Tab-separated table of C-alpha atoms and ligand atoms in Angstrom:
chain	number	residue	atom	x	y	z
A	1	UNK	CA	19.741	6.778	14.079
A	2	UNK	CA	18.534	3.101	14.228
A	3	UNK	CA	15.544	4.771	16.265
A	4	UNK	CA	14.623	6.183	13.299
A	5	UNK	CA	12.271	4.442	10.456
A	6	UNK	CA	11.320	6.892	7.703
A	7	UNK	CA	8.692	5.803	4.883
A	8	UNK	CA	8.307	6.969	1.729
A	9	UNK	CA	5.004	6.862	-0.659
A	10	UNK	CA	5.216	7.113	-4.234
A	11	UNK	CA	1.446	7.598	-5.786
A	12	UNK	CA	-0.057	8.439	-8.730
A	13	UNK	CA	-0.531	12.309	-7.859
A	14	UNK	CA	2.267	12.709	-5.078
A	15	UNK	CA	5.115	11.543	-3.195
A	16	UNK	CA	5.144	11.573	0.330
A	17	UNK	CA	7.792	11.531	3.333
A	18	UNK	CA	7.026	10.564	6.718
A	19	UNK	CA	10.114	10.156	9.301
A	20	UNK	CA	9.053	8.327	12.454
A	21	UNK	CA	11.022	8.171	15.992
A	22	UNK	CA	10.554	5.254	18.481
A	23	UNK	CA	10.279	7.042	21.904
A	24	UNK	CA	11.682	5.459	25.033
A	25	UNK	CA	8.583	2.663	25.466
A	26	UNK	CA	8.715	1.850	22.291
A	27	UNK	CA	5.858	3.789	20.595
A	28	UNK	CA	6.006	5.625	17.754
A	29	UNK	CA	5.895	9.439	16.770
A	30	UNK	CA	5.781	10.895	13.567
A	31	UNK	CA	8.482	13.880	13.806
A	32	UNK	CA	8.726	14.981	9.792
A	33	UNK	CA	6.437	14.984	7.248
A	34	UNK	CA	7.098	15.969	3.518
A	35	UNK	CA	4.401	16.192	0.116
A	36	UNK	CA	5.467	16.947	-3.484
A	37	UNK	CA	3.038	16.390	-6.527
A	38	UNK	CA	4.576	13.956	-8.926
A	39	UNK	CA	4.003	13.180	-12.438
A	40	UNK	CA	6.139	10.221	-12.443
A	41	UNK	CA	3.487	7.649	-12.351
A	42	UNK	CA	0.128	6.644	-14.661
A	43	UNK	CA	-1.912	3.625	-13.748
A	44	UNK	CA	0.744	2.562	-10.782
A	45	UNK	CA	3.352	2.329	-12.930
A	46	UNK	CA	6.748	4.323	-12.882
A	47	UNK	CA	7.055	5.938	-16.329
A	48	UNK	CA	9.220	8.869	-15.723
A	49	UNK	CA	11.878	7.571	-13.171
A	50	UNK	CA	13.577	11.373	-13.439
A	51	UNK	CA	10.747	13.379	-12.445
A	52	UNK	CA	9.785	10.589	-9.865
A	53	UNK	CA	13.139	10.673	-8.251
A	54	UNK	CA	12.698	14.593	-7.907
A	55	UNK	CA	9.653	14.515	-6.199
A	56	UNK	CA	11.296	12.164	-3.715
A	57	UNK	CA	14.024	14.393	-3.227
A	58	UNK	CA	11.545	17.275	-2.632
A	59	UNK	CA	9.303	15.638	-0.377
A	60	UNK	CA	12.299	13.840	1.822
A	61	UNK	CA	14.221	17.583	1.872
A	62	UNK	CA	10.899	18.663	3.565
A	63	UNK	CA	10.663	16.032	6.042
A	64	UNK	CA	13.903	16.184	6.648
A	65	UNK	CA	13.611	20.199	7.517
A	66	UNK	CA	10.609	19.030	9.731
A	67	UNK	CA	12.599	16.504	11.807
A	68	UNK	CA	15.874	18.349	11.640
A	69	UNK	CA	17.626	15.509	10.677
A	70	UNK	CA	19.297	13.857	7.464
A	71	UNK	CA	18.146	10.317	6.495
A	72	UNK	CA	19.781	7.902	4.200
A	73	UNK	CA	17.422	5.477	3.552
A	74	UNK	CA	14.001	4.565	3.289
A	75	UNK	CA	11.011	1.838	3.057
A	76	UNK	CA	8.747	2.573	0.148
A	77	UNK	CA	5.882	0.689	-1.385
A	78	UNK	CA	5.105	-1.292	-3.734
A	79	UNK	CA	1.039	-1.419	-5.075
A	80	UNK	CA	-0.831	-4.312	-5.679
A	81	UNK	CA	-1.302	-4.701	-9.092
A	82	UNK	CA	2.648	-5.403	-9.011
A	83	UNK	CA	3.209	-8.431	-6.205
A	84	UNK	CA	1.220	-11.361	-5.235
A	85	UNK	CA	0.757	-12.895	-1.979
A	86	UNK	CA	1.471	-16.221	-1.813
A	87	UNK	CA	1.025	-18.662	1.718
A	88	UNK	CA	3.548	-20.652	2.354
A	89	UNK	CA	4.518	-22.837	5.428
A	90	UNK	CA	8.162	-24.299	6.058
A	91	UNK	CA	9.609	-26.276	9.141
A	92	UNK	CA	12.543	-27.142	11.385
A	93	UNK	CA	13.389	-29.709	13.582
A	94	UNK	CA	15.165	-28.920	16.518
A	95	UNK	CA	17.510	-31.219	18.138
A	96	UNK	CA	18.065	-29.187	21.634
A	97	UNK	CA	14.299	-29.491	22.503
A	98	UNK	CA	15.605	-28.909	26.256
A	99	UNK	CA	16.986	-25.080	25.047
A	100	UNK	CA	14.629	-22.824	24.521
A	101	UNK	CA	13.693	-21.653	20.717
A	102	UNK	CA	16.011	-18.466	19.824
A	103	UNK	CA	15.822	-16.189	17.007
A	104	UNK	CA	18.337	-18.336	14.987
A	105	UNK	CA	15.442	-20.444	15.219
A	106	UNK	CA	13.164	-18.109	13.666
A	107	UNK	CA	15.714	-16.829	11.373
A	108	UNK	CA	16.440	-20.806	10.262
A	109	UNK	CA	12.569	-21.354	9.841
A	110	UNK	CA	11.932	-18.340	7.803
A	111	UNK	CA	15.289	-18.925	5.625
A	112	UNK	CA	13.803	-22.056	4.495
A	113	UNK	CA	10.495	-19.795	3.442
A	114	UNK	CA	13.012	-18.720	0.483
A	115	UNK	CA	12.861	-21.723	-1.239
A	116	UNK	CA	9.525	-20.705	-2.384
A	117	UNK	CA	9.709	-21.152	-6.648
A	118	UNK	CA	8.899	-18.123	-8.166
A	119	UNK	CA	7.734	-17.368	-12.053
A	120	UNK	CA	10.851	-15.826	-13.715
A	121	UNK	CA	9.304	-12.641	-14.012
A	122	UNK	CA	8.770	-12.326	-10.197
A	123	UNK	CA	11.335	-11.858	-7.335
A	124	UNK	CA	11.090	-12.146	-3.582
A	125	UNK	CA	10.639	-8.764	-1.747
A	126	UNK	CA	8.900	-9.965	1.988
A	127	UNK	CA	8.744	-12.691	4.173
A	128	UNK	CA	6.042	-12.073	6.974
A	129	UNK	CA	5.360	-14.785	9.801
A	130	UNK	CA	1.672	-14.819	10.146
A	131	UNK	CA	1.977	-17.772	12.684
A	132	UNK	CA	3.917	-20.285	14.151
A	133	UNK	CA	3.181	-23.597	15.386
A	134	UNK	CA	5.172	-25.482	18.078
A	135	UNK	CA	4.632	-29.033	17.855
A	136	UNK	CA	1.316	-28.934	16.767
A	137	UNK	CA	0.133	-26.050	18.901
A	138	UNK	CA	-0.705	-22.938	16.581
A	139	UNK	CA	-1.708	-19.157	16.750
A	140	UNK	CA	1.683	-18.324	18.260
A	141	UNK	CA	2.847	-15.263	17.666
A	142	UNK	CA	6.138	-14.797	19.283
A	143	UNK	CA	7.864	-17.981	19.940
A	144	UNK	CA	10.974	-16.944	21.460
A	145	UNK	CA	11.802	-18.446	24.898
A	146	UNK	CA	9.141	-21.463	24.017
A	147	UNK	CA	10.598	-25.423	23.766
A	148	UNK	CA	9.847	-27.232	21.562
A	149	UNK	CA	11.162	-29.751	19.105
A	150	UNK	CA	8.676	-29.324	15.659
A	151	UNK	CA	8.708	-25.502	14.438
A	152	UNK	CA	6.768	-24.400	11.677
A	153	UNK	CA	5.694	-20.916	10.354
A	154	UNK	CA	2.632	-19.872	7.977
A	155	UNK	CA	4.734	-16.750	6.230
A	156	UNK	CA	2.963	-14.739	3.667
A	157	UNK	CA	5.630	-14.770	0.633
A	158	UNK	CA	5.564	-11.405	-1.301
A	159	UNK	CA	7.004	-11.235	-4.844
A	160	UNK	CA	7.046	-8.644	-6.891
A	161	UNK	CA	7.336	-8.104	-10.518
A	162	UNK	CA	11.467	-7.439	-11.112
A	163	UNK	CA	10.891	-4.482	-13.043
A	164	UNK	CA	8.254	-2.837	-10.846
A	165	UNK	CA	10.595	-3.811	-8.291
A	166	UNK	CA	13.776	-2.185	-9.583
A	167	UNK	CA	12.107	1.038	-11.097
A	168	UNK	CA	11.084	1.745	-7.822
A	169	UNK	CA	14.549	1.251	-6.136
A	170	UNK	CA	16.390	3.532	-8.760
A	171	UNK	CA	13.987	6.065	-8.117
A	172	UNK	CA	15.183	5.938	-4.931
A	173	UNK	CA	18.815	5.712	-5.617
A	174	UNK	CA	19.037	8.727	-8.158
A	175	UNK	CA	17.290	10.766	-5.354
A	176	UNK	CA	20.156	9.940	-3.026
A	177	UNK	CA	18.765	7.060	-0.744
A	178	UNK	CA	19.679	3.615	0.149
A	179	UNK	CA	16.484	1.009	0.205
A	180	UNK	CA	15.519	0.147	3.835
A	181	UNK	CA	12.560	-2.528	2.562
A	182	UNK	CA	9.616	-2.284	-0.250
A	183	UNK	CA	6.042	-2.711	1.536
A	184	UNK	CA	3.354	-3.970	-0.211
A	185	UNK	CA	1.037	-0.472	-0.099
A	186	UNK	CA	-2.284	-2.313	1.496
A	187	UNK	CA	-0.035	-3.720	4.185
A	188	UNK	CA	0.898	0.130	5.147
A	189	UNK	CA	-2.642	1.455	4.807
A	190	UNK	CA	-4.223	-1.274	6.378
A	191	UNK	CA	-1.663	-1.038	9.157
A	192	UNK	CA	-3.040	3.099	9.784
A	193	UNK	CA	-6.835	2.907	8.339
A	194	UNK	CA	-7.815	-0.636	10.311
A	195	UNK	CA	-8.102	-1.899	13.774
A	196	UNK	CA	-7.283	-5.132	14.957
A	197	UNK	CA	-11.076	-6.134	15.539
A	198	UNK	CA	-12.059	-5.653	11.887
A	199	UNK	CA	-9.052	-6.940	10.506
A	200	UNK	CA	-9.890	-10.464	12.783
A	201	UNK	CA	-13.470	-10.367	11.987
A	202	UNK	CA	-13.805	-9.679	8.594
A	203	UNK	CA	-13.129	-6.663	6.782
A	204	UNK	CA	-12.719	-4.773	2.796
A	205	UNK	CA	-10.580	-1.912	2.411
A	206	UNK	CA	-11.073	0.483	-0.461
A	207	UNK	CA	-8.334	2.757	-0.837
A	208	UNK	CA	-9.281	5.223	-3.895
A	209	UNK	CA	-5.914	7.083	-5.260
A	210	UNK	CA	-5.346	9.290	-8.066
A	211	UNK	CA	-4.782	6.438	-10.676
A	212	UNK	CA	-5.750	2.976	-8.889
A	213	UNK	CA	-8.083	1.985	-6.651
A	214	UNK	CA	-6.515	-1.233	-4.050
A	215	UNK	CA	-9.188	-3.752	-2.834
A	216	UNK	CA	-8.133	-5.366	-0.005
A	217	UNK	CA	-9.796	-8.130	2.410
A	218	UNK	CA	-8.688	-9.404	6.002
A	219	UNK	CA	-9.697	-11.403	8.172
A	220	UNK	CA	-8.407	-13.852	10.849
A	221	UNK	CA	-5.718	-10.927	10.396
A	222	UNK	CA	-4.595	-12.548	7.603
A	223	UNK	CA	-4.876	-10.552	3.754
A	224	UNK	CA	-7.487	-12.884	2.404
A	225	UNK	CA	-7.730	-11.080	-1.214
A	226	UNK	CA	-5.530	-7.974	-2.773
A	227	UNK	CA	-6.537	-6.722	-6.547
A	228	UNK	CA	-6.405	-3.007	-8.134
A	229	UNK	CA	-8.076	-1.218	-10.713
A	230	UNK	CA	-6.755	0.686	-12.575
A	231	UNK	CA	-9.719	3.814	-12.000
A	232	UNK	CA	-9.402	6.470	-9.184
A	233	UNK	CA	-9.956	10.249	-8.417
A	234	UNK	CA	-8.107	11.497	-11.491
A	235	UNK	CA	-10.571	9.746	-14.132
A	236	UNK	CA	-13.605	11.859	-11.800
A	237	UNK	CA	-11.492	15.039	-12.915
A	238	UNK	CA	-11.170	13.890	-16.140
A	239	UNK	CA	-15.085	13.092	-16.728
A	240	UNK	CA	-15.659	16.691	-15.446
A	241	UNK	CA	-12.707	18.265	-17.743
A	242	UNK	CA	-14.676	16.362	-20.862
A	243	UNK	CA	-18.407	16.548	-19.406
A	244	UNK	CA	-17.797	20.590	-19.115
A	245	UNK	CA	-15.730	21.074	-21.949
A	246	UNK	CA	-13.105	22.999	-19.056
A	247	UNK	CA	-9.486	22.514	-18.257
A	248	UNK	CA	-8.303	19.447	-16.439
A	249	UNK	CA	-6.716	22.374	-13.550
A	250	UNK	CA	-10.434	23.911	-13.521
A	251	UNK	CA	-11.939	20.582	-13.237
A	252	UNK	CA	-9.806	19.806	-10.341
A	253	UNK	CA	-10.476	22.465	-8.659
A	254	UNK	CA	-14.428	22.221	-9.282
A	255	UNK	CA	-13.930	19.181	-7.721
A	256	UNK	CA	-12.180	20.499	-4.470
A	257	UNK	CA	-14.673	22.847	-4.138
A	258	UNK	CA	-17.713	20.973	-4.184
A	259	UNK	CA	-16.474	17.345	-2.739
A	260	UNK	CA	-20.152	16.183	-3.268
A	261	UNK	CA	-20.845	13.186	-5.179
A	262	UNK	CA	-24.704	12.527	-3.968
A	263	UNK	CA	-27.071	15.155	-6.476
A	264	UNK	CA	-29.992	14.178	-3.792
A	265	UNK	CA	-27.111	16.222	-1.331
A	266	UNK	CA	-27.421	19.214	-3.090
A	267	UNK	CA	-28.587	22.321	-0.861
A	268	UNK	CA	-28.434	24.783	-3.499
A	269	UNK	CA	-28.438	23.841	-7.360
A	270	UNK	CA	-27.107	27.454	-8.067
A	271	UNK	CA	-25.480	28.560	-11.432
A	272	UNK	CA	-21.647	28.450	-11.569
A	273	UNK	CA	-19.603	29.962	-14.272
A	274	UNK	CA	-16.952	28.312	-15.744
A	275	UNK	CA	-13.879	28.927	-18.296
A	276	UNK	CA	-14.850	27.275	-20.851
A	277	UNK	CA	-11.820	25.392	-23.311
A	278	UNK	CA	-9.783	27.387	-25.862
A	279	UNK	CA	-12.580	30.521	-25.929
A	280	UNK	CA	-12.109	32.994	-23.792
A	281	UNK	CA	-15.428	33.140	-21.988
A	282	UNK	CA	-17.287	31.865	-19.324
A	283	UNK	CA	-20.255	29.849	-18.946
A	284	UNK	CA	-22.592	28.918	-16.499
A	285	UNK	CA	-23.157	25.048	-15.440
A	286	UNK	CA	-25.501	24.120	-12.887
A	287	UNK	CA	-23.859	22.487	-9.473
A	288	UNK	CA	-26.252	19.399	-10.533
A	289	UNK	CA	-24.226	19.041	-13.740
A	290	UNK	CA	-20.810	18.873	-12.251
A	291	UNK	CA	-22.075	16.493	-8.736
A	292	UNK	CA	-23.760	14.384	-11.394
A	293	UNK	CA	-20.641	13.529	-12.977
A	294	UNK	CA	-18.692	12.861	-9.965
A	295	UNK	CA	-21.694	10.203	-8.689
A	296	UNK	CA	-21.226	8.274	-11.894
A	297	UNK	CA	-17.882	8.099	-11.478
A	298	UNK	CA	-17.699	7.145	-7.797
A	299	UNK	CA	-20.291	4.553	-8.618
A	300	UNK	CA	-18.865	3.369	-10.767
A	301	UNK	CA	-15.033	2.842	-9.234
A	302	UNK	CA	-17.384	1.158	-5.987
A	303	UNK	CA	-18.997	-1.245	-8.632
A	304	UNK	CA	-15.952	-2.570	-9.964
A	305	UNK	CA	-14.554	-3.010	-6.830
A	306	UNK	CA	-17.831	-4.991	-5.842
A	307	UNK	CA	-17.997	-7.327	-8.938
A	308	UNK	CA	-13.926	-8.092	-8.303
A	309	UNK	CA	-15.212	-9.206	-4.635
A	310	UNK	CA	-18.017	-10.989	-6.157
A	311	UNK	CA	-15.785	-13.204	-8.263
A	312	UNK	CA	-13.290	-13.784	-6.194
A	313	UNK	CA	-16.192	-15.352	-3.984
A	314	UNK	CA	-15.341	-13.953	-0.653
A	315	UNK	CA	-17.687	-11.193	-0.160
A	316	UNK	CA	-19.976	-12.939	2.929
A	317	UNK	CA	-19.416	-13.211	5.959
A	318	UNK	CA	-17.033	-9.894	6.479
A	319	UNK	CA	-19.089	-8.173	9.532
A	320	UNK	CA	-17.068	-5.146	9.862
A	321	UNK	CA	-17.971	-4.341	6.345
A	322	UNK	CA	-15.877	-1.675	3.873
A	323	UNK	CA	-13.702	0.698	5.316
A	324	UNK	CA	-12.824	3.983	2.599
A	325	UNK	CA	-9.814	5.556	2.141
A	326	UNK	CA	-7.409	7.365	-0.360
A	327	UNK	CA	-7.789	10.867	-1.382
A	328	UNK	CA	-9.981	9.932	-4.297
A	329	UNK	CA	-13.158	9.250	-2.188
A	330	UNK	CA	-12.249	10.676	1.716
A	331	UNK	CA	-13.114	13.927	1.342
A	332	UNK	CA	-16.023	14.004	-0.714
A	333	UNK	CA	-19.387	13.738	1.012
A	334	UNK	CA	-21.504	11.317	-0.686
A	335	UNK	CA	-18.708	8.628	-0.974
A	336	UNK	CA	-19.786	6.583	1.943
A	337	UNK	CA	-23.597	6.394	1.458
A	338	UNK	CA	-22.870	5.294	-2.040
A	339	UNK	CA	-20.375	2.703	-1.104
A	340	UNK	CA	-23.153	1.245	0.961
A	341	UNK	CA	-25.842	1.633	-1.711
A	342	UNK	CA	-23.522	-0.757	-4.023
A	343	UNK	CA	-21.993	-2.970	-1.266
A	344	UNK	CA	-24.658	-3.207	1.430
A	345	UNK	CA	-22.344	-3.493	4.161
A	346	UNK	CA	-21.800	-0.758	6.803
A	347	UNK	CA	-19.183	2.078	5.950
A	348	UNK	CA	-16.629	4.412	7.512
A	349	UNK	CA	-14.400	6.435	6.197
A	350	UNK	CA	-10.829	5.929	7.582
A	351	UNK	CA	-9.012	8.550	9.641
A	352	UNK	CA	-5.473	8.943	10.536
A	353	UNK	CA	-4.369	7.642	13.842
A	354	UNK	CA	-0.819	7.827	14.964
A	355	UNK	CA	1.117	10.661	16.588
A	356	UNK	CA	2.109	13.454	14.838
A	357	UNK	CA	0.412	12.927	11.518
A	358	UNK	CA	-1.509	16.136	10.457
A	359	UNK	CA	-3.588	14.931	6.951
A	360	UNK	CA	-5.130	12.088	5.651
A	361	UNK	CA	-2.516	12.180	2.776
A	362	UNK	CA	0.181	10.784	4.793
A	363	UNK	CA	-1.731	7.768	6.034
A	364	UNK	CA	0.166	5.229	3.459
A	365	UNK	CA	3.472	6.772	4.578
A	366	UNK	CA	2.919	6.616	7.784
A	367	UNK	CA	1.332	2.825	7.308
A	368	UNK	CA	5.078	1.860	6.034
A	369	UNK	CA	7.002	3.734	9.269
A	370	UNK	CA	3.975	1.468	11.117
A	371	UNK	CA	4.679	-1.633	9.228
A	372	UNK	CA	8.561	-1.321	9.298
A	373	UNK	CA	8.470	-0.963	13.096
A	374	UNK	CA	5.581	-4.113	13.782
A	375	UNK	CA	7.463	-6.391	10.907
A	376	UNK	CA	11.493	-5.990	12.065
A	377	UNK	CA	11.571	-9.308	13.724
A	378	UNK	CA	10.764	-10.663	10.459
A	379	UNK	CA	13.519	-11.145	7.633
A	380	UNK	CA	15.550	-8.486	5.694
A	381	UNK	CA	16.196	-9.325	2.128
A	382	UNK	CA	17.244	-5.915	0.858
A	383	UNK	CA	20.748	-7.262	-0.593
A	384	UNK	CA	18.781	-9.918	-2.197
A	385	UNK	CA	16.162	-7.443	-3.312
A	386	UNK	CA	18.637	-4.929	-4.336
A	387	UNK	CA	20.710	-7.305	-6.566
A	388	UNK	CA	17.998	-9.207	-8.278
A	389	UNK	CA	18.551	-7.163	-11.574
A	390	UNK	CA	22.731	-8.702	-11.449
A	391	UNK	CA	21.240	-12.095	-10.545
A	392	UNK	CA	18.759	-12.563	-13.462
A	393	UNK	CA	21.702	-11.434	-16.110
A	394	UNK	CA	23.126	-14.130	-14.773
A	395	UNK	CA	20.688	-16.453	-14.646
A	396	UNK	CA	21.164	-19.044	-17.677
A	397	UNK	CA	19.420	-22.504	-15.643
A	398	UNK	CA	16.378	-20.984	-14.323
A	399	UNK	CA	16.172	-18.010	-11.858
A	400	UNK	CA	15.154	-19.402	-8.389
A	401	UNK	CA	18.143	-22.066	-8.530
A	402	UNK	CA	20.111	-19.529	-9.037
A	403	UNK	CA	18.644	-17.779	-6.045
A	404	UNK	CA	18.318	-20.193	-4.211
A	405	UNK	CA	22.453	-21.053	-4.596
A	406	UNK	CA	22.829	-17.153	-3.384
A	407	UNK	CA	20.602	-17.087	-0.495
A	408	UNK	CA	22.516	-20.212	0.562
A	409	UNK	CA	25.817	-18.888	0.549
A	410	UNK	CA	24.822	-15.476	2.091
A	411	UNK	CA	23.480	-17.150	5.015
B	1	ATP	N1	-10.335	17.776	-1.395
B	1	ATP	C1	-10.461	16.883	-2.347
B	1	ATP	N2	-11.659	16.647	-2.929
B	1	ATP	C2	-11.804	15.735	-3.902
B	1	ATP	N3	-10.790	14.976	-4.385
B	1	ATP	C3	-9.586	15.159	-3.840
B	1	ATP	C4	-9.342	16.101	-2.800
B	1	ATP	N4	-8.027	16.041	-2.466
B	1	ATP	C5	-7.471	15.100	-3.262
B	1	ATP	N5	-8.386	14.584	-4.090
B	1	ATP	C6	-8.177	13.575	-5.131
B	1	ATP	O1	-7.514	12.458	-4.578
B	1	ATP	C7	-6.762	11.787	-5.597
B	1	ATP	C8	-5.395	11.435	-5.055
B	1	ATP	O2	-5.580	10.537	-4.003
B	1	ATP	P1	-4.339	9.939	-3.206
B	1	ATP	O3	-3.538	11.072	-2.685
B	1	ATP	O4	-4.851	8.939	-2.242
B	1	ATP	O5	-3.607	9.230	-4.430
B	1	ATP	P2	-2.130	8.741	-4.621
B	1	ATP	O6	-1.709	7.996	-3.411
B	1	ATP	O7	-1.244	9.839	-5.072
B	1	ATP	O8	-2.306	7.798	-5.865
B	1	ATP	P3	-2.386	6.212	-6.007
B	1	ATP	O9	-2.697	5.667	-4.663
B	1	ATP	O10	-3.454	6.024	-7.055
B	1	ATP	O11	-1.057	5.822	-6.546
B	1	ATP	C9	-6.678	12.736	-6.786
B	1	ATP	O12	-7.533	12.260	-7.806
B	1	ATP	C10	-7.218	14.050	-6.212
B	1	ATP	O13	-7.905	14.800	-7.188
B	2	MG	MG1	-1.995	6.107	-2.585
């Protein structure tokens, strides 16, 4: 089954499976796909890891039906608000310049990436090479077969918050799987709603979930910037549930019907009836009403995300402007002319592309399954990852010595 990579995204409103088969050149199909709603989550954090571990179990029994085949293990993700990105370069010297640079040689240069110090709070979960540079020469992306004597590599060095961390993998665990990886969410929908062009010339990806909206920048195909609020789609439900005086189920289904957040968009601002709360009658709202609440919402979820990029002070100079995505904002019509009312940058909205996927909501799994596949000449640190909890328990003179001493006598 090593053919087989299977991702796994745990959100705010669901958790989906995606299993992915690499054909015979390489490429990648998507061959089971599984959804079940969760209520595991609030604001990106695990708060139920029971109910979370079901709805893994449900969605990865689907997939599995799909693909007619039984995995064992996963890659998952992790969301921003819970790692941070750090840039880090390391270096070898090689002594056999005459022999040609190996993947020992890789695996030597991005060992010494480990040595990264960490806050206590934070552990290691990814090492990616970004680049490499032979004796001064840099932008290389593959330097196996190359000579050389200097090697360095620019490695993006993701931590993540232990706890975060090991919610996440005994979610996992008490739903029956082992832990392939944890991939840092924007990674895996960057990976499925981006191309290479705007990721290289300059590019902001809004990805609007249930509970959190992920800002992410690239460019140079490198993650320039990575925040979250904590405001998505569920808080538009919400404002209609409290604007109307209706059920959060009716609002949410007010919401699916109309998937209009522009009043100006309005064809025909008819009468609707509605149930209203706790009395047993029904009332009549105007369309206006409800789309009204959703534009203030949506507006206001794209202004935060604007004033974030504002004060980070990278907003210029992105050309390719702000791609959308996440169930939140994709399907409602409206989204992208107000995203470029507040941003004034071009918009798309991103849509799914990679064999075999059927809806939008498995983009993020099928980013990881993406990500897995493109990143496996990287590092693995699952042990490391996996055992972080039994190291820190441990850990009396400072956590990343103690590491350190462990990654050392793994190797
Ligand atoms: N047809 C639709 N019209 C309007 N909103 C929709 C529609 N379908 C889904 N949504 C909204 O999309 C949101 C969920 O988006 P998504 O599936 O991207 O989130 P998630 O990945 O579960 O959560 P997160 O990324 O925040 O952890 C919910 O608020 C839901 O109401
Ligand atoms: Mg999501």
């Amino acid at each position: 089954m090593s053919d087989i990579i299977v991702g796994i995204d745990i959100g705010t409103s669901k958790v989906c499976t995606v299993i992915g088969q690499l054909g015979r050149a390489d490429e990648l199909v998507i061959i089971g796909e599984g959804m079940d709603s969760c209520c595991g989550i609030k604001k990106g954090v695990i708060v139920d890891i029971e109910s979370t571990a079901r709805a893994v179990k449900n969605s990865v029994e689907q997939a599995e039906a799909k693909a007619d085949i039984k995995i064992g293990s996963a890659y998952v993700n992790i969301i921003g608000m819970h790692v941070s990105v750090l840039n880090y370069r390391s270096e070898i010297n090689r002594s056999g310049e005459e022999n040609e640079i190996s993947q020992r040689d890789i695996d030597k240069v991005l060992h010494n990436v480990r040595d990264i110090e960490l806050p206590e709070d934070r552990q290691l979960i990814d090492i990616i090479p970004r680049q490499y540079i032979i004796d001064g020469y840099d932008e290389i992306v593959d330097p196996i077969g190359m000579l050389g004597v200097k090697m360095e590599v620019d490695a993006d060095v993701i931590a993540a918050k232990i706890t975060s961390a090991q919610n996440i993998i005994k979610s996992l665990e008490k739903a029956g799987l082992k832990i392939d990886g944890l991939v840092v969410e924007s990674f895996a929908t960057a990976e499925m709603a981006l191309t290479q062009e705007e990721k290289d010339i300059g590019v902001i990806l809004v990805d609007v979930g249930g509970g959190v909206t992920d800002i992410s920048v690239y460019k140079n195909n490198r993650l320039l910037f990575y925040d979250s609020i904590p405001v998505g789609g569920d808080h538009i439900t919400n404002d209609i549930s409290i604007g109307l005086k209706i059920s959060h189920n009716d609002a949410e289904k007010i919401k699916r019907q109309f998937e209009l957040a522009l009043t100006s968009l309005i064809k025909n601002d008819q009468d609707i009836l509605v149930n209203e709360i706790n009395e047993n009658k029904k009332k009549a709202v105007k369309v206006s009403e409800v789309v009204e609440i959703i534009e203030c919402r949506v507006h206001e979820i794209l202004y935060l995300c604007n004033e974030l990029l504002c004060k980070s002070g990278i907003r210029e100079s992105l050309p390719a402007g702000i791609v959308l995505t996440g169930g939140g904002i994709s399907h409602i019509d409206g989204g992208k002319q107000l995203a470029s009312e507040v941003f004034e940058l071009p918009v798309r909205i991103a849509t799914p592309k990679l064999n075999g996927i059927t809806k939008s909501e498995f983009m993020t799994a099928a980013g990881i399954v993406r990500f897995a596949n493109n990143n496996k000449k990287g590092t693995s640190l699952i042990n490391e990852i996996k055992n972080k909890k039994q190291v820190q328990k441990n850990n009396e003179n400072g956590v990343f010595k103690k590491l350190s001493a462990l990654f050392k006598k793994l190797s």
